Amino acid sequence: MEKAKVSELFSSIQGEGLYVGRKEIFIRFSGCNLNCVFCDVNNKKGEFYTVEELVEEIKRINREAKWLTLTGGEPLLWCDFLKEFLPLLKNEELKINLETNGTMPEKFRKIKDLIDIVALDFKLPSSTAEKPFWKKHQQFLNLAKEKSFVKVVITAKTISEDLKKAVKIISEIDQEIPLILQPVTPHRKFRAVAPMKKVLKFQEQALKFLTDVRVIPQIHKFLKLR
Ligand code: SF4
């Protein structure tokens, strides 16, 4: 029987991206295949759940939420678990939102039909200090294009060439796919925040090729919510 390591399970409002403010249940899966320089998640902590245990926990904490967000870490590291778990939720009438770093299209393919919305991060190497994943992001967006928006985190180090590459990939697939520019939230270990002038310039640059480009910070951090 599949088990997955979960570090947090809670009810809150969506704090990022196109659907900010929506009441949701969040499952934060433990572990990630990346190590972004601005990451504020503890990817080691967590407890193991069976699919049945996790369904029961969701029933226990849900108060009228219509959406369930799978976040992390990287939830697709647990795709075999998700393949068993998500069909068991059908009586709960929850729509499923996947937040992913977009680097494992082959895993997404296995559970694609069980997901309603994908919040797809493109990891700009100048932002993350990680290697580039352009090809993987392109493959992922191709698989998820009908149900995705793309998000990129902008820091003081983000270069316009990386944004251009991301915009090119999106516009070649579908220029109507929304792009969210998310100014990085500073925290104890990371202070390299981008000046707003730079973020707005990036928005202008991206709007030359895409229809819907929005600047949205992490609002849950301002509101001191989880
Ligand atoms: S992909 Fe997300 S969870 Fe993984 S290291 Fe980067 S910011 Fe952290």
PDB file of C-alpha atoms and ligand atoms in Angstrom:
ATOM      1  CA  MET A   1       0.000   0.000   0.000  1.00  0.00           C
ATOM      2  CA  GLU A   2       1.318   3.438  -0.985  1.00  0.00           C
ATOM      3  CA  LYS A   3       2.284   5.927   1.716  1.00  0.00           C
ATOM      4  CA  ALA A   4       3.337   9.550   1.383  1.00  0.00           C
ATOM      5  CA  LYS A   5       5.210  11.904   3.682  1.00  0.00           C
ATOM      6  CA  VAL A   6       3.162  14.984   4.532  1.00  0.00           C
ATOM      7  CA  SER A   7       4.582  17.938   6.433  1.00  0.00           C
ATOM      8  CA  GLU A   8       1.396  20.011   6.816  1.00  0.00           C
ATOM      9  CA  LEU A   9      -2.336  19.559   6.340  1.00  0.00           C
ATOM     10  CA  PHE A  10      -4.447  22.656   6.894  1.00  0.00           C
ATOM     11  CA  SER A  11      -7.293  24.875   5.762  1.00  0.00           C
ATOM     12  CA  SER A  12      -6.565  28.446   4.647  1.00  0.00           C
ATOM     13  CA  ILE A  13      -6.961  30.766   1.682  1.00  0.00           C
ATOM     14  CA  GLN A  14      -4.945  30.466  -1.507  1.00  0.00           C
ATOM     15  CA  GLY A  15      -2.074  32.949  -1.160  1.00  0.00           C
ATOM     16  CA  GLU A  16      -0.466  32.804  -4.610  1.00  0.00           C
ATOM     17  CA  GLY A  17      -1.276  33.023  -8.274  1.00  0.00           C
ATOM     18  CA  LEU A  18      -4.473  33.394 -10.230  1.00  0.00           C
ATOM     19  CA  TYR A  19      -6.834  32.174  -7.505  1.00  0.00           C
ATOM     20  CA  VAL A  20      -5.716  34.182  -4.462  1.00  0.00           C
ATOM     21  CA  GLY A  21      -8.271  34.380  -1.682  1.00  0.00           C
ATOM     22  CA  ARG A  22     -10.056  31.108  -2.462  1.00  0.00           C
ATOM     23  CA  LYS A  23     -10.790  28.908   0.556  1.00  0.00           C
ATOM     24  CA  GLU A  24      -8.872  25.665   0.191  1.00  0.00           C
ATOM     25  CA  ILE A  25      -7.539  22.622   1.981  1.00  0.00           C
ATOM     26  CA  PHE A  26      -3.784  22.280   1.592  1.00  0.00           C
ATOM     27  CA  ILE A  27      -1.680  19.138   1.690  1.00  0.00           C
ATOM     28  CA  ARG A  28       2.004  19.995   1.847  1.00  0.00           C
ATOM     29  CA  PHE A  29       4.019  16.982   0.734  1.00  0.00           C
ATOM     30  CA  SER A  30       7.508  16.605   2.112  1.00  0.00           C
ATOM     31  CA  GLY A  31      10.641  16.519  -0.039  1.00  0.00           C
ATOM     32  CA  CYS A  32      11.748  18.249  -3.225  1.00  0.00           C
ATOM     33  CA  ASN A  33      14.044  17.466  -6.151  1.00  0.00           C
ATOM     34  CA  LEU A  34      15.297  21.087  -6.211  1.00  0.00           C
ATOM     35  CA  ASN A  35      17.016  23.416  -3.778  1.00  0.00           C
ATOM     36  CA  CYS A  36      15.976  26.938  -4.774  1.00  0.00           C
ATOM     37  CA  VAL A  37      18.005  29.636  -3.073  1.00  0.00           C
ATOM     38  CA  PHE A  38      14.840  31.435  -1.858  1.00  0.00           C
ATOM     39  CA  CYS A  39      13.039  28.306  -0.568  1.00  0.00           C
ATOM     40  CA  ASP A  40      11.378  28.810   2.819  1.00  0.00           C
ATOM     41  CA  VAL A  41       9.981  25.272   3.178  1.00  0.00           C
ATOM     42  CA  ASN A  42      11.375  22.643   5.532  1.00  0.00           C
ATOM     43  CA  ASN A  43      11.584  19.732   3.117  1.00  0.00           C
ATOM     44  CA  LYS A  44      12.704  17.201   5.723  1.00  0.00           C
ATOM     45  CA  LYS A  45       9.921  17.192   8.327  1.00  0.00           C
ATOM     46  CA  GLY A  46       6.707  15.209   8.006  1.00  0.00           C
ATOM     47  CA  GLU A  47       4.747  12.067   8.860  1.00  0.00           C
ATOM     48  CA  PHE A  48       3.764   9.165   6.655  1.00  0.00           C
ATOM     49  CA  TYR A  49       0.088   8.672   5.763  1.00  0.00           C
ATOM     50  CA  THR A  50      -1.700   5.892   3.910  1.00  0.00           C
ATOM     51  CA  VAL A  51      -4.257   6.978   1.308  1.00  0.00           C
ATOM     52  CA  GLU A  52      -7.126   6.076   3.684  1.00  0.00           C
ATOM     53  CA  GLU A  53      -5.608   8.002   6.603  1.00  0.00           C
ATOM     54  CA  LEU A  54      -5.195  11.102   4.451  1.00  0.00           C
ATOM     55  CA  VAL A  55      -8.785  10.924   3.155  1.00  0.00           C
ATOM     56  CA  GLU A  56     -10.029  10.717   6.762  1.00  0.00           C
ATOM     57  CA  GLU A  57      -7.919  13.719   7.810  1.00  0.00           C
ATOM     58  CA  ILE A  58      -9.302  15.779   4.945  1.00  0.00           C
ATOM     59  CA  LYS A  59     -12.865  14.917   5.892  1.00  0.00           C
ATOM     60  CA  ARG A  60     -12.080  15.910   9.480  1.00  0.00           C
ATOM     61  CA  ILE A  61     -10.624  19.353   8.738  1.00  0.00           C
ATOM     62  CA  ASN A  62     -12.746  20.451   5.785  1.00  0.00           C
ATOM     63  CA  ARG A  63     -15.317  23.178   6.472  1.00  0.00           C
ATOM     64  CA  GLU A  64     -16.958  24.022   3.147  1.00  0.00           C
ATOM     65  CA  ALA A  65     -13.788  24.290   1.038  1.00  0.00           C
ATOM     66  CA  LYS A  66     -14.410  23.387  -2.604  1.00  0.00           C
ATOM     67  CA  TRP A  67     -10.753  23.045  -3.561  1.00  0.00           C
ATOM     68  CA  LEU A  68      -7.856  20.906  -2.433  1.00  0.00           C
ATOM     69  CA  THR A  69      -4.318  22.097  -3.195  1.00  0.00           C
ATOM     70  CA  LEU A  70      -1.431  19.652  -3.472  1.00  0.00           C
ATOM     71  CA  THR A  71       1.731  21.560  -2.634  1.00  0.00           C
ATOM     72  CA  GLY A  72       5.196  20.942  -1.269  1.00  0.00           C
ATOM     73  CA  GLY A  73       7.984  20.403  -1.574  1.00  0.00           C
ATOM     74  CA  GLU A  74       7.185  18.734  -4.853  1.00  0.00           C
ATOM     75  CA  PRO A  75       3.920  16.718  -4.785  1.00  0.00           C
ATOM     76  CA  LEU A  76       4.797  14.817  -7.963  1.00  0.00           C
ATOM     77  CA  LEU A  77       7.524  12.956  -6.079  1.00  0.00           C
ATOM     78  CA  TRP A  78       4.500  11.119  -4.639  1.00  0.00           C
ATOM     79  CA  CYS A  79       2.662  10.548  -7.924  1.00  0.00           C
ATOM     80  CA  ASP A  80       2.076   6.812  -7.332  1.00  0.00           C
ATOM     81  CA  PHE A  81       0.440   7.695  -4.023  1.00  0.00           C
ATOM     82  CA  LEU A  82      -1.633  10.444  -5.699  1.00  0.00           C
ATOM     83  CA  LYS A  83      -2.839   7.997  -8.322  1.00  0.00           C
ATOM     84  CA  GLU A  84      -4.446   5.905  -5.564  1.00  0.00           C
ATOM     85  CA  PHE A  85      -5.431   8.776  -3.293  1.00  0.00           C
ATOM     86  CA  LEU A  86      -7.182  11.249  -5.619  1.00  0.00           C
ATOM     87  CA  PRO A  87      -9.900   8.854  -6.906  1.00  0.00           C
ATOM     88  CA  LEU A  88     -10.860   8.120  -3.277  1.00  0.00           C
ATOM     89  CA  LEU A  89     -11.804  11.776  -2.831  1.00  0.00           C
ATOM     90  CA  LYS A  90     -14.571  11.770  -5.417  1.00  0.00           C
ATOM     91  CA  ASN A  91     -17.345  11.716  -2.778  1.00  0.00           C
ATOM     92  CA  GLU A  92     -15.894  14.853  -1.182  1.00  0.00           C
ATOM     93  CA  GLU A  93     -16.617  16.940  -4.300  1.00  0.00           C
ATOM     94  CA  LEU A  94     -13.281  18.709  -4.095  1.00  0.00           C
ATOM     95  CA  LYS A  95     -11.591  20.112  -7.163  1.00  0.00           C
ATOM     96  CA  ILE A  96      -7.845  19.490  -7.293  1.00  0.00           C
ATOM     97  CA  ASN A  97      -5.168  22.158  -7.713  1.00  0.00           C
ATOM     98  CA  LEU A  98      -1.583  20.953  -8.241  1.00  0.00           C
ATOM     99  CA  GLU A  99       1.286  23.304  -7.364  1.00  0.00           C
ATOM    100  CA  THR A 100       4.444  22.007  -9.015  1.00  0.00           C
ATOM    101  CA  ASN A 101       7.951  23.056  -9.970  1.00  0.00           C
ATOM    102  CA  GLY A 102       7.254  21.744 -13.471  1.00  0.00           C
ATOM    103  CA  THR A 103      10.381  19.613 -13.783  1.00  0.00           C
ATOM    104  CA  MET A 104       8.801  16.132 -13.940  1.00  0.00           C
ATOM    105  CA  PRO A 105       6.371  15.962 -16.880  1.00  0.00           C
ATOM    106  CA  GLU A 106       6.702  12.165 -17.021  1.00  0.00           C
ATOM    107  CA  LYS A 107       5.258  11.886 -13.490  1.00  0.00           C
ATOM    108  CA  PHE A 108       2.522  14.442 -14.215  1.00  0.00           C
ATOM    109  CA  ARG A 109       1.418  12.383 -17.213  1.00  0.00           C
ATOM    110  CA  LYS A 110       0.437   9.533 -14.843  1.00  0.00           C
ATOM    111  CA  ILE A 111      -2.088  11.667 -12.891  1.00  0.00           C
ATOM    112  CA  LYS A 112      -2.956  14.376 -15.425  1.00  0.00           C
ATOM    113  CA  ASP A 113      -6.614  13.371 -15.706  1.00  0.00           C
ATOM    114  CA  LEU A 114      -7.111  13.601 -11.934  1.00  0.00           C
ATOM    115  CA  ILE A 115      -6.040  17.266 -11.761  1.00  0.00           C
ATOM    116  CA  ASP A 116      -8.310  20.268 -12.433  1.00  0.00           C
ATOM    117  CA  ILE A 117      -5.829  23.167 -12.293  1.00  0.00           C
ATOM    118  CA  VAL A 118      -2.031  23.293 -12.454  1.00  0.00           C
ATOM    119  CA  ALA A 119      -0.103  26.171 -10.893  1.00  0.00           C
ATOM    120  CA  LEU A 120       3.060  25.573 -12.887  1.00  0.00           C
ATOM    121  CA  ASP A 121       6.284  27.183 -11.715  1.00  0.00           C
ATOM    122  CA  PHE A 122       8.912  27.888 -14.309  1.00  0.00           C
ATOM    123  CA  LYS A 123      12.182  27.884 -12.396  1.00  0.00           C
ATOM    124  CA  LEU A 124      14.297  30.708 -13.792  1.00  0.00           C
ATOM    125  CA  PRO A 125      17.921  29.715 -13.136  1.00  0.00           C
ATOM    126  CA  SER A 126      18.943  33.287 -12.300  1.00  0.00           C
ATOM    127  CA  SER A 127      16.223  33.336  -9.585  1.00  0.00           C
ATOM    128  CA  THR A 128      16.726  29.857  -8.135  1.00  0.00           C
ATOM    129  CA  ALA A 129      20.523  29.413  -8.539  1.00  0.00           C
ATOM    130  CA  GLU A 130      19.584  25.975  -9.884  1.00  0.00           C
ATOM    131  CA  LYS A 131      20.330  24.544 -13.351  1.00  0.00           C
ATOM    132  CA  PRO A 132      17.832  25.436 -16.143  1.00  0.00           C
ATOM    133  CA  PHE A 133      14.791  23.217 -16.860  1.00  0.00           C
ATOM    134  CA  TRP A 134      13.523  24.823 -20.110  1.00  0.00           C
ATOM    135  CA  LYS A 135      12.903  21.555 -21.943  1.00  0.00           C
ATOM    136  CA  LYS A 136      11.087  19.981 -18.981  1.00  0.00           C
ATOM    137  CA  HIS A 137       8.969  23.118 -18.496  1.00  0.00           C
ATOM    138  CA  GLN A 138       8.042  23.115 -22.168  1.00  0.00           C
ATOM    139  CA  GLN A 139       7.040  19.425 -22.075  1.00  0.00           C
ATOM    140  CA  PHE A 140       5.071  19.976 -18.875  1.00  0.00           C
ATOM    141  CA  LEU A 141       3.166  22.991 -20.181  1.00  0.00           C
ATOM    142  CA  ASN A 142       2.352  21.136 -23.379  1.00  0.00           C
ATOM    143  CA  LEU A 143       0.736  18.381 -21.313  1.00  0.00           C
ATOM    144  CA  ALA A 144      -1.112  20.774 -18.987  1.00  0.00           C
ATOM    145  CA  LYS A 145      -1.873  23.732 -21.279  1.00  0.00           C
ATOM    146  CA  GLU A 146      -5.692  23.593 -20.973  1.00  0.00           C
ATOM    147  CA  LYS A 147      -5.593  23.821 -17.189  1.00  0.00           C
ATOM    148  CA  SER A 148      -2.470  25.809 -16.313  1.00  0.00           C
ATOM    149  CA  PHE A 149      -1.209  29.174 -15.396  1.00  0.00           C
ATOM    150  CA  VAL A 150       2.541  29.737 -15.149  1.00  0.00           C
ATOM    151  CA  LYS A 151       4.267  31.430 -12.238  1.00  0.00           C
ATOM    152  CA  VAL A 152       7.830  32.753 -12.015  1.00  0.00           C
ATOM    153  CA  VAL A 153       9.512  34.094  -8.881  1.00  0.00           C
ATOM    154  CA  ILE A 154      11.382  37.358  -9.411  1.00  0.00           C
ATOM    155  CA  THR A 155      14.363  38.216  -7.198  1.00  0.00           C
ATOM    156  CA  ALA A 156      17.103  40.872  -7.306  1.00  0.00           C
ATOM    157  CA  LYS A 157      19.179  38.384  -9.331  1.00  0.00           C
ATOM    158  CA  THR A 158      16.580  37.531 -12.005  1.00  0.00           C
ATOM    159  CA  ILE A 159      17.797  38.427 -15.486  1.00  0.00           C
ATOM    160  CA  SER A 160      15.603  39.499 -18.360  1.00  0.00           C
ATOM    161  CA  GLU A 161      17.049  36.768 -20.671  1.00  0.00           C
ATOM    162  CA  ASP A 162      15.493  34.112 -18.405  1.00  0.00           C
ATOM    163  CA  LEU A 163      12.128  35.859 -18.454  1.00  0.00           C
ATOM    164  CA  LYS A 164      12.336  36.070 -22.258  1.00  0.00           C
ATOM    165  CA  LYS A 165      12.977  32.314 -22.502  1.00  0.00           C
ATOM    166  CA  ALA A 166       9.979  31.569 -20.263  1.00  0.00           C
ATOM    167  CA  VAL A 167       7.732  33.924 -22.250  1.00  0.00           C
ATOM    168  CA  LYS A 168       8.878  32.361 -25.528  1.00  0.00           C
ATOM    169  CA  ILE A 169       7.964  28.856 -24.340  1.00  0.00           C
ATOM    170  CA  ILE A 170       4.521  29.997 -23.143  1.00  0.00           C
ATOM    171  CA  SER A 171       3.698  32.096 -26.222  1.00  0.00           C
ATOM    172  CA  GLU A 172       4.670  29.288 -28.591  1.00  0.00           C
ATOM    173  CA  ILE A 173       2.228  26.965 -26.807  1.00  0.00           C
ATOM    174  CA  ASP A 174      -0.624  29.450 -26.232  1.00  0.00           C
ATOM    175  CA  GLN A 175      -0.300  33.191 -25.675  1.00  0.00           C
ATOM    176  CA  GLU A 176      -3.546  33.197 -23.655  1.00  0.00           C
ATOM    177  CA  ILE A 177      -1.984  31.156 -20.822  1.00  0.00           C
ATOM    178  CA  PRO A 178      -1.709  33.543 -17.849  1.00  0.00           C
ATOM    179  CA  LEU A 179       1.740  34.369 -16.467  1.00  0.00           C
ATOM    180  CA  ILE A 180       2.124  35.449 -12.841  1.00  0.00           C
ATOM    181  CA  LEU A 181       5.219  37.419 -11.840  1.00  0.00           C
ATOM    182  CA  GLN A 182       5.653  36.788  -8.128  1.00  0.00           C
ATOM    183  CA  PRO A 183       8.099  39.143  -6.374  1.00  0.00           C
ATOM    184  CA  VAL A 184      10.041  36.971  -3.928  1.00  0.00           C
ATOM    185  CA  THR A 185       9.011  37.254  -0.280  1.00  0.00           C
ATOM    186  CA  PRO A 186      12.034  38.017   1.929  1.00  0.00           C
ATOM    187  CA  HIS A 187      12.623  35.773   4.906  1.00  0.00           C
ATOM    188  CA  ARG A 188      15.292  35.165   7.508  1.00  0.00           C
ATOM    189  CA  LYS A 189      17.759  33.507   5.146  1.00  0.00           C
ATOM    190  CA  PHE A 190      16.895  35.321   1.925  1.00  0.00           C
ATOM    191  CA  ARG A 191      16.815  39.090   1.403  1.00  0.00           C
ATOM    192  CA  ALA A 192      17.532  39.595  -2.332  1.00  0.00           C
ATOM    193  CA  VAL A 193      14.193  41.239  -3.167  1.00  0.00           C
ATOM    194  CA  ALA A 194      13.728  42.723  -6.650  1.00  0.00           C
ATOM    195  CA  PRO A 195      12.938  46.453  -6.892  1.00  0.00           C
ATOM    196  CA  MET A 196       9.310  46.925  -8.038  1.00  0.00           C
ATOM    197  CA  LYS A 197      10.534  49.010 -10.987  1.00  0.00           C
ATOM    198  CA  LYS A 198      12.270  45.904 -12.319  1.00  0.00           C
ATOM    199  CA  VAL A 199       9.194  43.696 -11.805  1.00  0.00           C
ATOM    200  CA  LEU A 200       6.964  46.187 -13.661  1.00  0.00           C
ATOM    201  CA  LYS A 201       9.493  46.388 -16.487  1.00  0.00           C
ATOM    202  CA  PHE A 202       9.384  42.585 -16.759  1.00  0.00           C
ATOM    203  CA  GLN A 203       5.595  42.762 -16.929  1.00  0.00           C
ATOM    204  CA  GLU A 204       5.793  45.197 -19.873  1.00  0.00           C
ATOM    205  CA  GLN A 205       8.349  42.957 -21.573  1.00  0.00           C
ATOM    206  CA  ALA A 206       6.127  39.861 -21.204  1.00  0.00           C
ATOM    207  CA  LEU A 207       2.941  41.665 -22.294  1.00  0.00           C
ATOM    208  CA  LYS A 208       4.477  42.147 -25.743  1.00  0.00           C
ATOM    209  CA  PHE A 209       3.951  38.391 -26.304  1.00  0.00           C
ATOM    210  CA  LEU A 210       1.291  37.255 -23.805  1.00  0.00           C
ATOM    211  CA  THR A 211      -2.283  38.416 -23.170  1.00  0.00           C
ATOM    212  CA  ASP A 212      -2.482  38.120 -19.380  1.00  0.00           C
ATOM    213  CA  VAL A 213       0.579  38.950 -17.239  1.00  0.00           C
ATOM    214  CA  ARG A 214      -0.047  39.812 -13.593  1.00  0.00           C
ATOM    215  CA  VAL A 215       2.151  40.881 -10.676  1.00  0.00           C
ATOM    216  CA  ILE A 216       0.916  39.096  -7.544  1.00  0.00           C
ATOM    217  CA  PRO A 217       2.920  38.706  -4.305  1.00  0.00           C
ATOM    218  CA  GLN A 218       2.320  35.956  -1.737  1.00  0.00           C
ATOM    219  CA  ILE A 219      -0.672  37.522   0.021  1.00  0.00           C
ATOM    220  CA  HIS A 220      -0.863  34.915   2.789  1.00  0.00           C
ATOM    221  CA  LYS A 221       2.514  36.156   4.029  1.00  0.00           C
ATOM    222  CA  PHE A 222       1.169  39.730   4.344  1.00  0.00           C
ATOM    223  CA  LEU A 223      -1.910  38.436   6.159  1.00  0.00           C
ATOM    224  CA  LYS A 224       0.234  36.217   8.410  1.00  0.00           C
ATOM    225  CA  LEU A 225      -1.657  33.108   7.373  1.00  0.00           C
ATOM    226  CA  ARG A 226      -0.247  29.686   6.552  1.00  0.00           C
TER     227      ARG A 226
HETATM  228  S1  SF4 B   1      10.793  23.860  -5.913  1.00  0.00           S
HETATM  229 FE1  SF4 B   1       9.654  24.871  -4.270  1.00  0.00          FE
HETATM  230  S2  SF4 B   1       9.857  23.498  -2.513  1.00  0.00           S
HETATM  231 FE2  SF4 B   1      11.386  22.856  -4.031  1.00  0.00          FE
HETATM  232  S3  SF4 B   1      13.245  23.937  -3.369  1.00  0.00           S
HETATM  233 FE3  SF4 B   1      12.230  25.221  -4.913  1.00  0.00          FE
HETATM  234  S4  SF4 B   1      10.928  26.632  -3.724  1.00  0.00           S
HETATM  235 FE4  SF4 B   1      11.520  24.942  -2.350  1.00  0.00          FE
END
